[in-house]
Coordinates of C-alpha atoms and ligand atoms in Angstrom, one line a residue:
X1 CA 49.8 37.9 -141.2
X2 CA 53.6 37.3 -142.9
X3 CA 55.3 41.3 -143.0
X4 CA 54.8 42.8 -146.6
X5 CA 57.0 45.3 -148.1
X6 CA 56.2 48.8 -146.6
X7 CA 53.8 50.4 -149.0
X8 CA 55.0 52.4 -152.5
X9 CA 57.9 50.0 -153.3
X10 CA 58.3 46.4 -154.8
X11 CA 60.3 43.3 -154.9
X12 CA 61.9 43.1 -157.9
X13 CA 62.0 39.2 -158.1
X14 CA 64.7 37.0 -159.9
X15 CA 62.9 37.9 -163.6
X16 CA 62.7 41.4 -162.1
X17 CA 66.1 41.7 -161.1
X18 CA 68.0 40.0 -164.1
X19 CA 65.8 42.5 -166.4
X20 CA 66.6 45.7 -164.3
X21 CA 70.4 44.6 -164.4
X22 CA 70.0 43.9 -168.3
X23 CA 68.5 47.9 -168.7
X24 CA 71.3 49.1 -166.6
X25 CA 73.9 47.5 -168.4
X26 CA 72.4 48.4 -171.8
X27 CA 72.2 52.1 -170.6
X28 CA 75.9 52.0 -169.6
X29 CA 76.9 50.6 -173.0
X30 CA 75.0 52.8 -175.0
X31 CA 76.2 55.9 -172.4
X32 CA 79.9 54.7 -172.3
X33 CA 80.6 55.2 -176.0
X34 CA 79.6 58.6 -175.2
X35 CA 82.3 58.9 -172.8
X36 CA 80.5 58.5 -169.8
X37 CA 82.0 56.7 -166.2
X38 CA 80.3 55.0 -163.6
X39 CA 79.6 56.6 -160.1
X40 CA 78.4 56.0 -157.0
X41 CA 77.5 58.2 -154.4
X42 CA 75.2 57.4 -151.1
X43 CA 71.6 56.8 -150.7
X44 CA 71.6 59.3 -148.2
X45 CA 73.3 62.7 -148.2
X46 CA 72.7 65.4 -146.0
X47 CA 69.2 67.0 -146.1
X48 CA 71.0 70.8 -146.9
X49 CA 72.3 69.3 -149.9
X50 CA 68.9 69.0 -151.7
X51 CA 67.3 71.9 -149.8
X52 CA 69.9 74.3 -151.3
X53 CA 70.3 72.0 -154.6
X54 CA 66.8 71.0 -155.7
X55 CA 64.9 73.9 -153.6
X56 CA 63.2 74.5 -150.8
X57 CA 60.0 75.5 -152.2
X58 CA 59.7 72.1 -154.8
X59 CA 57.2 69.6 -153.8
X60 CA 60.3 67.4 -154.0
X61 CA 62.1 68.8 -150.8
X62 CA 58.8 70.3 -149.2
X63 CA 56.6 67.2 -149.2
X64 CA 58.5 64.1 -150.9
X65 CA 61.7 63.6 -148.6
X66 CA 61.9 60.6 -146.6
X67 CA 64.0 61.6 -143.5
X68 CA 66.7 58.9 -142.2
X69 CA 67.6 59.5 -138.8
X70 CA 69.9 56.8 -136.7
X71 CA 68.5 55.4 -133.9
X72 CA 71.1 57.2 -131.5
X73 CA 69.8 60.4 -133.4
X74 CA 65.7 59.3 -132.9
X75 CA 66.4 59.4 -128.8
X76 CA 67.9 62.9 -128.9
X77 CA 64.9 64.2 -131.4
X78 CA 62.1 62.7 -129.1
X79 CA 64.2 64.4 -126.4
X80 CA 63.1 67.6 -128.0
X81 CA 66.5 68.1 -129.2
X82 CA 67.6 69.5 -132.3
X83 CA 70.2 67.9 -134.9
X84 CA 73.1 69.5 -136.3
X85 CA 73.3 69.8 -140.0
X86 CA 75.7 67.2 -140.3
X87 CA 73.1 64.4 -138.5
X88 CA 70.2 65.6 -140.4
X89 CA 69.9 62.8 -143.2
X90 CA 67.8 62.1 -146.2
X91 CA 67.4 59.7 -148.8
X92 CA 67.9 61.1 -152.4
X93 CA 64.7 61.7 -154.1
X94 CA 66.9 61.5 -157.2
X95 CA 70.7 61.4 -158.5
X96 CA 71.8 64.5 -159.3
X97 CA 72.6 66.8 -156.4
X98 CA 74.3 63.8 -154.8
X99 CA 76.4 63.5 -157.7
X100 CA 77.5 66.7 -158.2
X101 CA 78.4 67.1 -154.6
X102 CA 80.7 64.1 -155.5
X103 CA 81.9 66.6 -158.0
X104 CA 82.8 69.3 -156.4
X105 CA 84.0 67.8 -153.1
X106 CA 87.0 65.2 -155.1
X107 CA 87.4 68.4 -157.4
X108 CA 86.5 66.2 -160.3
X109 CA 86.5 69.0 -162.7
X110 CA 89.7 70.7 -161.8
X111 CA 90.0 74.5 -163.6
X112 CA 90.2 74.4 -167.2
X113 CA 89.8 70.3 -166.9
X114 CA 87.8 68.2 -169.5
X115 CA 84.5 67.8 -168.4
X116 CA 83.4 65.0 -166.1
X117 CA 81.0 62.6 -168.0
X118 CA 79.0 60.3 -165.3
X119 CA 76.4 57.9 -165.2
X120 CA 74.6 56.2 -162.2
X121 CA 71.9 53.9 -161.7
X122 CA 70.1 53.3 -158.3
X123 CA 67.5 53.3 -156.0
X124 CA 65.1 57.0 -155.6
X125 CA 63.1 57.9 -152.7
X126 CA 60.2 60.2 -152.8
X127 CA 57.1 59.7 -149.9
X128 CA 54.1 60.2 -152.6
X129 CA 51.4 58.8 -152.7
X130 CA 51.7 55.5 -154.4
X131 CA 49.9 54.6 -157.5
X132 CA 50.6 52.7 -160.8
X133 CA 53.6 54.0 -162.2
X134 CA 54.2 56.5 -159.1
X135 CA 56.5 54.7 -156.4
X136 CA 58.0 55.2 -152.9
X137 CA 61.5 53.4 -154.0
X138 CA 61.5 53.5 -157.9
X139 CA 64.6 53.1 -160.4
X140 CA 66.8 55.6 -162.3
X141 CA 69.4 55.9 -164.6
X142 CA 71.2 58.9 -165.2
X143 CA 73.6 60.9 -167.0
X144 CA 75.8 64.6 -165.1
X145 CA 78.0 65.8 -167.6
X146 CA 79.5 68.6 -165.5
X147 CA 82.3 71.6 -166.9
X148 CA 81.1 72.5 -170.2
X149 CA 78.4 74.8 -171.5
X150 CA 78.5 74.1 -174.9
X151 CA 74.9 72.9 -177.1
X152 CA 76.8 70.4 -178.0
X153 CA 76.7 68.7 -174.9
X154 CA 72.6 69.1 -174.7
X155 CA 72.2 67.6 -177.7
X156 CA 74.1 64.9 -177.3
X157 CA 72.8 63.9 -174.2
X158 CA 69.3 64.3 -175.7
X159 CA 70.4 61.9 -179.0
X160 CA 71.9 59.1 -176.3
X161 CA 68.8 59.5 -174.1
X162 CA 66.6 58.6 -177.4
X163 CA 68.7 56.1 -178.6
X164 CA 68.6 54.0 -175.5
X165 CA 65.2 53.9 -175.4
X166 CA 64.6 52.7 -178.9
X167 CA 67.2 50.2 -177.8
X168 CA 65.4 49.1 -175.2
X169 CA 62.2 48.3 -177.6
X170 CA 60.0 51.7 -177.0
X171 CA 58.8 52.6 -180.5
X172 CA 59.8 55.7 -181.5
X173 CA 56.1 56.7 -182.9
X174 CA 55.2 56.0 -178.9
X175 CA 57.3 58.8 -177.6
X176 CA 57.2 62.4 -177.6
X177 CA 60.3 64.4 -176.9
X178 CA 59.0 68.7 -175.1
X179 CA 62.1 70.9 -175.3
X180 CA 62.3 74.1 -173.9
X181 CA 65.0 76.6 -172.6
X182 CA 64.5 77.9 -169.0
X183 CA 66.5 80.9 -169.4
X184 CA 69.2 81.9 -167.1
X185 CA 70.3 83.9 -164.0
X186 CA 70.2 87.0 -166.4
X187 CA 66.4 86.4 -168.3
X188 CA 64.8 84.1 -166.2
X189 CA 64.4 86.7 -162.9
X190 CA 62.4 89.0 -164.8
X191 CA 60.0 86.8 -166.8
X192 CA 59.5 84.9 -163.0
X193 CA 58.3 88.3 -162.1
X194 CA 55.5 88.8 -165.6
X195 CA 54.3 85.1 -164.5
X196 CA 54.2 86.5 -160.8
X197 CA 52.2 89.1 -162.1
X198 CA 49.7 86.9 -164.3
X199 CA 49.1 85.0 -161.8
X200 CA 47.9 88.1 -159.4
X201 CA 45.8 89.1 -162.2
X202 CA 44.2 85.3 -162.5
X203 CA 44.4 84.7 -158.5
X204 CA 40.7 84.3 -158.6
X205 CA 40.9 81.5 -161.1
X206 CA 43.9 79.5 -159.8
X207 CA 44.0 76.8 -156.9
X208 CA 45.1 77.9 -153.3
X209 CA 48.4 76.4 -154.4
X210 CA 49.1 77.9 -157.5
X211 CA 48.4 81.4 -155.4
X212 CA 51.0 80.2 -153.0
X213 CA 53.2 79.3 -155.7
X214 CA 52.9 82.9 -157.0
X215 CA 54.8 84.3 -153.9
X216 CA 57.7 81.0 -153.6
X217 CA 58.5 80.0 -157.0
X218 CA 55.7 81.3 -159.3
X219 CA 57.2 79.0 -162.2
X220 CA 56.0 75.6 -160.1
X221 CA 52.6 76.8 -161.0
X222 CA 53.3 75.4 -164.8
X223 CA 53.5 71.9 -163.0
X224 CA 50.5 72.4 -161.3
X225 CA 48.2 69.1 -161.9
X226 CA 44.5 71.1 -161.9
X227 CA 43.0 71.0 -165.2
X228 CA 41.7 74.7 -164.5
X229 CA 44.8 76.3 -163.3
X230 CA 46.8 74.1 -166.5
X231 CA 43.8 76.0 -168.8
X232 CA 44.9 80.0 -167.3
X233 CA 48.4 78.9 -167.2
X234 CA 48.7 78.1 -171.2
X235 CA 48.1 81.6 -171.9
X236 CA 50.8 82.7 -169.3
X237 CA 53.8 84.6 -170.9
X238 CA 56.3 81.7 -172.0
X239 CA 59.8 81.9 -171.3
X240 CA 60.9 81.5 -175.0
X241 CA 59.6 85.3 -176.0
X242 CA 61.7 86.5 -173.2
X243 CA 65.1 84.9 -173.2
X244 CA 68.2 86.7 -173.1
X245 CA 70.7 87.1 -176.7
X246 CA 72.9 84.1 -175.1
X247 CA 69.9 82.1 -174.3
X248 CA 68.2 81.9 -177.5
X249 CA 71.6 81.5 -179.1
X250 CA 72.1 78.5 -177.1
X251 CA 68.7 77.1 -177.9
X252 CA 68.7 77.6 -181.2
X253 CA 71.7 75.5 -182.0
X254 CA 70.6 72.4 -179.4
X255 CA 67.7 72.9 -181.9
X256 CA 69.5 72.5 -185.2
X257 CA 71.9 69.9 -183.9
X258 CA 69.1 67.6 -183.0
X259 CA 67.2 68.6 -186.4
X260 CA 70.5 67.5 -187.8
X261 CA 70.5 64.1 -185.9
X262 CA 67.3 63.5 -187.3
X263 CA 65.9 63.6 -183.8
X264 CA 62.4 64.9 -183.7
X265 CA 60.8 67.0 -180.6
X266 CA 58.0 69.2 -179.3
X267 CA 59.1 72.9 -178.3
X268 CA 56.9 73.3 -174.8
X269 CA 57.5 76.7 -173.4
X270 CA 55.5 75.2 -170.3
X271 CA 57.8 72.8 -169.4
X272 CA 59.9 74.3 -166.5
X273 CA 60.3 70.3 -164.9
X274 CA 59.7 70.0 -161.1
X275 CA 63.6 71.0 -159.8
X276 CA 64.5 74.4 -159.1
X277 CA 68.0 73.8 -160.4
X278 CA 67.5 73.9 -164.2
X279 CA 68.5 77.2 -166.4
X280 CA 68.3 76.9 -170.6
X281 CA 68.0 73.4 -171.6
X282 CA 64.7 70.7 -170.1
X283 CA 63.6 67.9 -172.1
X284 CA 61.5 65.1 -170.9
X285 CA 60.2 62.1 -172.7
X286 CA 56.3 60.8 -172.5
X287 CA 54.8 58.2 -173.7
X288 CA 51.9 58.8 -176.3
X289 CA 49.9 56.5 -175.1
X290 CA 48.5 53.7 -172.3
X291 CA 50.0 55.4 -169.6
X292 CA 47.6 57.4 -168.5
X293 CA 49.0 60.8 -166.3
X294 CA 52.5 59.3 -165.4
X295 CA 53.5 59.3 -168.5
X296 CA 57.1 60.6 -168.2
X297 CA 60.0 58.1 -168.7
X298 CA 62.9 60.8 -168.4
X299 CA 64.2 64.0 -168.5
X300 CA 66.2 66.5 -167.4
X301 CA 68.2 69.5 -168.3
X302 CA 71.2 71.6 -167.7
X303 CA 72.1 73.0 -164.3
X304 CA 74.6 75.7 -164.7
X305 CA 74.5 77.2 -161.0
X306 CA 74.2 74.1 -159.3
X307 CA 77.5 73.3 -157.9
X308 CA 78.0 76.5 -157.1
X309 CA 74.7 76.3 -155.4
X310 CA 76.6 73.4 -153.2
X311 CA 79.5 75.4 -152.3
X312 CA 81.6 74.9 -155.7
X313 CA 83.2 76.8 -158.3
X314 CA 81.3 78.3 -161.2
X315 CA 80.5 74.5 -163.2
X316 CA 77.8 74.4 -166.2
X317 CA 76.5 70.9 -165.9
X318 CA 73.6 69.2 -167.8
X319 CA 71.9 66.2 -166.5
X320 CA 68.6 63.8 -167.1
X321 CA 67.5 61.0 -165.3
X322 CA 64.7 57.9 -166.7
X323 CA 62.6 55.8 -164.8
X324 CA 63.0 52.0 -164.9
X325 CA 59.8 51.0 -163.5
X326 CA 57.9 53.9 -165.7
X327 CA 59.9 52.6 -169.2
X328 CA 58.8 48.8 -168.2
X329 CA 55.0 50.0 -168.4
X330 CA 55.9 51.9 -171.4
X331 CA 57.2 48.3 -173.2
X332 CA 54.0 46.7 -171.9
X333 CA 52.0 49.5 -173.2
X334 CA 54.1 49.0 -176.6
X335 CA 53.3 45.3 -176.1
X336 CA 56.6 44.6 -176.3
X337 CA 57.9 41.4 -174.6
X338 CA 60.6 42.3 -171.4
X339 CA 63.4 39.7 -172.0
X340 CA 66.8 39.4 -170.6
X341 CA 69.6 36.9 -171.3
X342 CA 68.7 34.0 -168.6
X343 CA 69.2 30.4 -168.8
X344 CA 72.4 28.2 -168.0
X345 CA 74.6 26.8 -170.5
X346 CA 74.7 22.8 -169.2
X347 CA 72.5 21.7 -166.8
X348 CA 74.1 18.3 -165.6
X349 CA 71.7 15.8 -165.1
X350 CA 72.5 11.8 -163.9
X351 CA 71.0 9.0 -165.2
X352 CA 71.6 7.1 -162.2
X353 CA 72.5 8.0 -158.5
X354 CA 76.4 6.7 -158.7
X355 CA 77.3 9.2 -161.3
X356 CA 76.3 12.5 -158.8
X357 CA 79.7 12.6 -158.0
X358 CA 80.7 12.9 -161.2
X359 CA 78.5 15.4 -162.1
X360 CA 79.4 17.3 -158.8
X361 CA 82.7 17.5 -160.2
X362 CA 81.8 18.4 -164.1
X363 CA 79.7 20.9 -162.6
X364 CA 82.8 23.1 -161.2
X365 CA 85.1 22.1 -164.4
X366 CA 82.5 23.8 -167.0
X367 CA 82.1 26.7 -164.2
X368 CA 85.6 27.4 -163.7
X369 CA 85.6 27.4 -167.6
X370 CA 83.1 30.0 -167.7
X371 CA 80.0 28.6 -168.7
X372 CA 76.9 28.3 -166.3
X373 CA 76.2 25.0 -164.8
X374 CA 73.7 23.8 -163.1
X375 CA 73.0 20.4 -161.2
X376 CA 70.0 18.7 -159.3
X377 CA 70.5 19.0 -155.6
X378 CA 67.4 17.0 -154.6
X379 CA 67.8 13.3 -155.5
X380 CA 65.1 13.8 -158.8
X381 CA 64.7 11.4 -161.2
X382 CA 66.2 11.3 -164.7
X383 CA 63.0 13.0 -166.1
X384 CA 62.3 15.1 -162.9
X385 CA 65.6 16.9 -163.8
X386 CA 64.9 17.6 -167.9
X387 CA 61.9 19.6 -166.6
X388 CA 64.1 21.1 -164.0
X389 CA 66.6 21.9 -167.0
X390 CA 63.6 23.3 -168.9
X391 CA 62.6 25.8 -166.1
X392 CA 66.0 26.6 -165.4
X393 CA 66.0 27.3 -169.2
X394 CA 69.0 25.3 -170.0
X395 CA 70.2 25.8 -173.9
X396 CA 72.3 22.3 -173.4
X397 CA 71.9 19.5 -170.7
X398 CA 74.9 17.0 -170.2
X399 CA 73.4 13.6 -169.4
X400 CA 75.7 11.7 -167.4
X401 CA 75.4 7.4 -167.6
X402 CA 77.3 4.8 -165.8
X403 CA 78.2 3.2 -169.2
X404 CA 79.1 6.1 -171.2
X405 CA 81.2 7.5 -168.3
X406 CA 83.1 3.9 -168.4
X407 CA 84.6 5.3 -171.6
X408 CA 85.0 8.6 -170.6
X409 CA 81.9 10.1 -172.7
X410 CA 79.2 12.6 -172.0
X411 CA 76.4 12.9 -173.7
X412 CA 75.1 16.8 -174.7
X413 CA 71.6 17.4 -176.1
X414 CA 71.0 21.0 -177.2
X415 CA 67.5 21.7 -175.9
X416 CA 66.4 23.9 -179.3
X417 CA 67.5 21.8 -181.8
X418 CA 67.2 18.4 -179.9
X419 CA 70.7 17.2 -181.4
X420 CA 72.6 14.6 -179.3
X421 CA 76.7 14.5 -179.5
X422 CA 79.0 12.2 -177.2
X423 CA 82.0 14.4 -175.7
X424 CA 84.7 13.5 -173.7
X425 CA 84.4 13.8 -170.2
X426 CA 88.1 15.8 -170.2
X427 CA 87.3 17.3 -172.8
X428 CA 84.3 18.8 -170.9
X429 CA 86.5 22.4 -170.0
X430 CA 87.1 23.1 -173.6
X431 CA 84.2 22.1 -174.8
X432 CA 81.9 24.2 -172.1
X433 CA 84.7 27.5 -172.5
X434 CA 83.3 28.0 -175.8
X435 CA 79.9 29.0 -174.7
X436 CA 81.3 30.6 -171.8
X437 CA 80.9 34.4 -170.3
X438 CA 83.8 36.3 -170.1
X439 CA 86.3 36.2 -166.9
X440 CA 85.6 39.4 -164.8
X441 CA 87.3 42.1 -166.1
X442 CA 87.7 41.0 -169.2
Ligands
AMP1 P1 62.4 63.5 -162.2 O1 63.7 63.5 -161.3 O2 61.2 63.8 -161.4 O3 62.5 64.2 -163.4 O4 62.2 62.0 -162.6 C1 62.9 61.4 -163.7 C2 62.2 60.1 -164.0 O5 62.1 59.3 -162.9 C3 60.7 60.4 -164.4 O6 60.6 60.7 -165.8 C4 60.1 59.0 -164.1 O7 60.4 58.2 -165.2 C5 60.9 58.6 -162.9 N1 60.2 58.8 -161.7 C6 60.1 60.0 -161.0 N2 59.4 59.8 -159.8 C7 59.0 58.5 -159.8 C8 58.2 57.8 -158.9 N3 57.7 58.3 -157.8 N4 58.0 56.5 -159.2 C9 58.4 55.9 -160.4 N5 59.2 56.6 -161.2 C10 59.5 57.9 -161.0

């Protein structure tokens, strides 16, 4: 049997591809007129940086890391060996950790700097088990803003994150926006210890896990996916009654700027998100309806001890991250048709076989003019290569003939509204630079 891609990830095919390139790019245009920069930072990063940055105890870092180990590295391990820190490798489960070890190691916010405003977009590991809307390999794009602790910054994250997805075609009726504030260093270590304690007094109706949870990270046991334990846990003590002056202060205005923005959400004291790193601010999105439990097409939240948890300096940051392959199901639960810009400009097609020189030649003029061309490379016939223009999608197809060649015509038919003009064949560069994409760069 032909090798299939390992299990949990998929191809994303031509129509695949061009769309995931089309959301990236409309997330970075939307993002970039909030002042944030590209970024790139390795698929794999050292497995310390997400046990101290995402937390030992998450199901993240306990259960979903996919370990990459080189093959000089496999030898010594089966050797009964054991790796130094610096060989032991994992894929990121997400973006944020790796980015703000970027951060902190090429000092990006030097003291008293602005703040660094970066977006990414890439590949995310996690070894779950796979099911619709649940992958292996999925897509994100994300936001860090690191170096300032202002609302200002949550809020504005949160109105870009909403903006974008409306742009991308999710209704805004379909979403639902949970807020909550998470506390920090100062509130949040007592109220862990009254949900520490609830849960002790509710052991007998909680899951193993959630028990467990009690003694590691008592929070995780908000996240915990048993209907039963979810029922105890809504009458837990919620963070909101017990934050600190600062905290609520904080919240609050988040609050009123997005009121002010217009931008609706749900306060959801139970949302504490599945990362360790968060203090005040978490949002996520979810989709109302269709998608069944993995309904979450984003979120995040600010991380103000996080790259000092990765060996920096004192840095507030504020992050989120959105799924690509969870908002395609959301458009298709929206029935709203996936497109992205495809098609070339001119397909070149010959009338007879003499003129595929020709053509060969127009082909590279209208390119190097910045237009897409396209030509038959498989000796069709006239009307072989129309339908081979119509699956390419062609807006214009340049038919090439021996006898309007002779006097230095072309003949262009635009394929949506069927009209036929004669060009000249020099003429061909400026003609096709009109339609044309921009240089790089440009
Ligand atoms: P998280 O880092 O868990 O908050 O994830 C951010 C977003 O990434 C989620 O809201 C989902 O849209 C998406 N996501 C997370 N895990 C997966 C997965 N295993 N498969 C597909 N999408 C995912």
């Amino acid at each position: 049997m032909a090798i299939q891609a390992p299990e949990g990830t998929v191809d994303l095919l031509p129509d695949g591809a061009r769309h995931w390139d089309h959301f990236r790019r409309t997330a970075f245009d939307i993002f970039s007129r909030y002042g944030y920069s590209p970024i790139e930072t390795p698929v794999f990063e050292q497995t310390e940086l997400f046990v101290r940055g995402i937390g030992e105890a998450t199901d993240v870092v306990s259960k979903e890391m996919f370990t990459a180990i080189s093959g000089g590295n496999l030898g010594k391990l089966l050797n009964g060996e054991k790796l130094k820190g610096k060989s032991r490798l994992s894929l990121r489960p997400e973006g944020t950790a790796g980015v703000v070890r970027a951060v902190v190691q090429h000092d990006l916010v030097p003291q008293g700097g602005a703040p660094a405003k970066l977006m990414y977009a890439g590949p995310m590991f996690r070894a779950e088990r796979p099911q619709k809307g649940r992958l292996r390999q999925f897509h994100q794009v994300g936001i860090e803003c690191l170096g300032a602790e202002a609302p200002t910054v949550d809020a504005e994250a949160i109105i870009m994150l909403m903006r974008f997805y409306e742009r991308i075609g999710i209704p805004r009726a379909n979403m639902r926006l949970l807020l909550n504030s998470m506390g920090c260093e100062k509130c949040r270590p007592a109220y862990r210890e009254q949900v520490r304690d609830f849960i002790h007094a509710h052991a007998g109706e909680l899951c193993e896990e959630c028990n467990h949870r009690a003694e590691v990270n008592p929070l995780r046991a908000f996240d915990c996916k048993n209907p039963d334990c979810a029922a105890v846990m809504a009458s837990a003590p919620k963070i909101t009654d017990h934050l600190c002056p600062e905290c609520r202060e904080h919240y609050a205005a988040v609050k009123e700027l997005l009121d002010a923005a217009g931008v609706t959400y749900v306060e959801d004291p139970k949302l504490v998100r599945g990362l360790d790193y968060y203090t005040r601010t978490v949002f996520e999105v979810q989709v109302v309806d269709g998608m069944g439990s993995q309904n979450a097409i984003g979120g995040g939240g600010r991380y103000d001890k996080l790259a000092q948890e990765v060996g920096g300096r004192n840095t507030p940051g504020l992050g989120f991250a959105l799924g690509y392959e969870r908002c395609v199901l959301a458009l298709e639960a929206a029935g709203v048709e996936m497109s992205a810009p495809r098609g070339v400009d001119v397909f070149i097609a010959c009338a007879t076989d003499d003129v595929r020189p020709k053509a060969f030649e127009l082909a590279q003029i209208v390119r190097d003019a910045g237009s897409s061309a396209e030509l038959d490379h498989q000796s069709r016939s006239l009307k072989g290569q129309f339908k081979l223009a119509d699956k390419l999608g062609a807006r214009r197809v340049a038919i090439l003939g021996p006898d309007e060649l002779a006097e230095g015509k072309v003949k262009v038919r635009d394929m949506s509204t069927h009209e036929e003009r004669l060009v000249d064949s020099d003429m061909m560069e400026r003609f096709f630079g009109q339609f044309g994409g921009k240089k790089f760069g440009e």
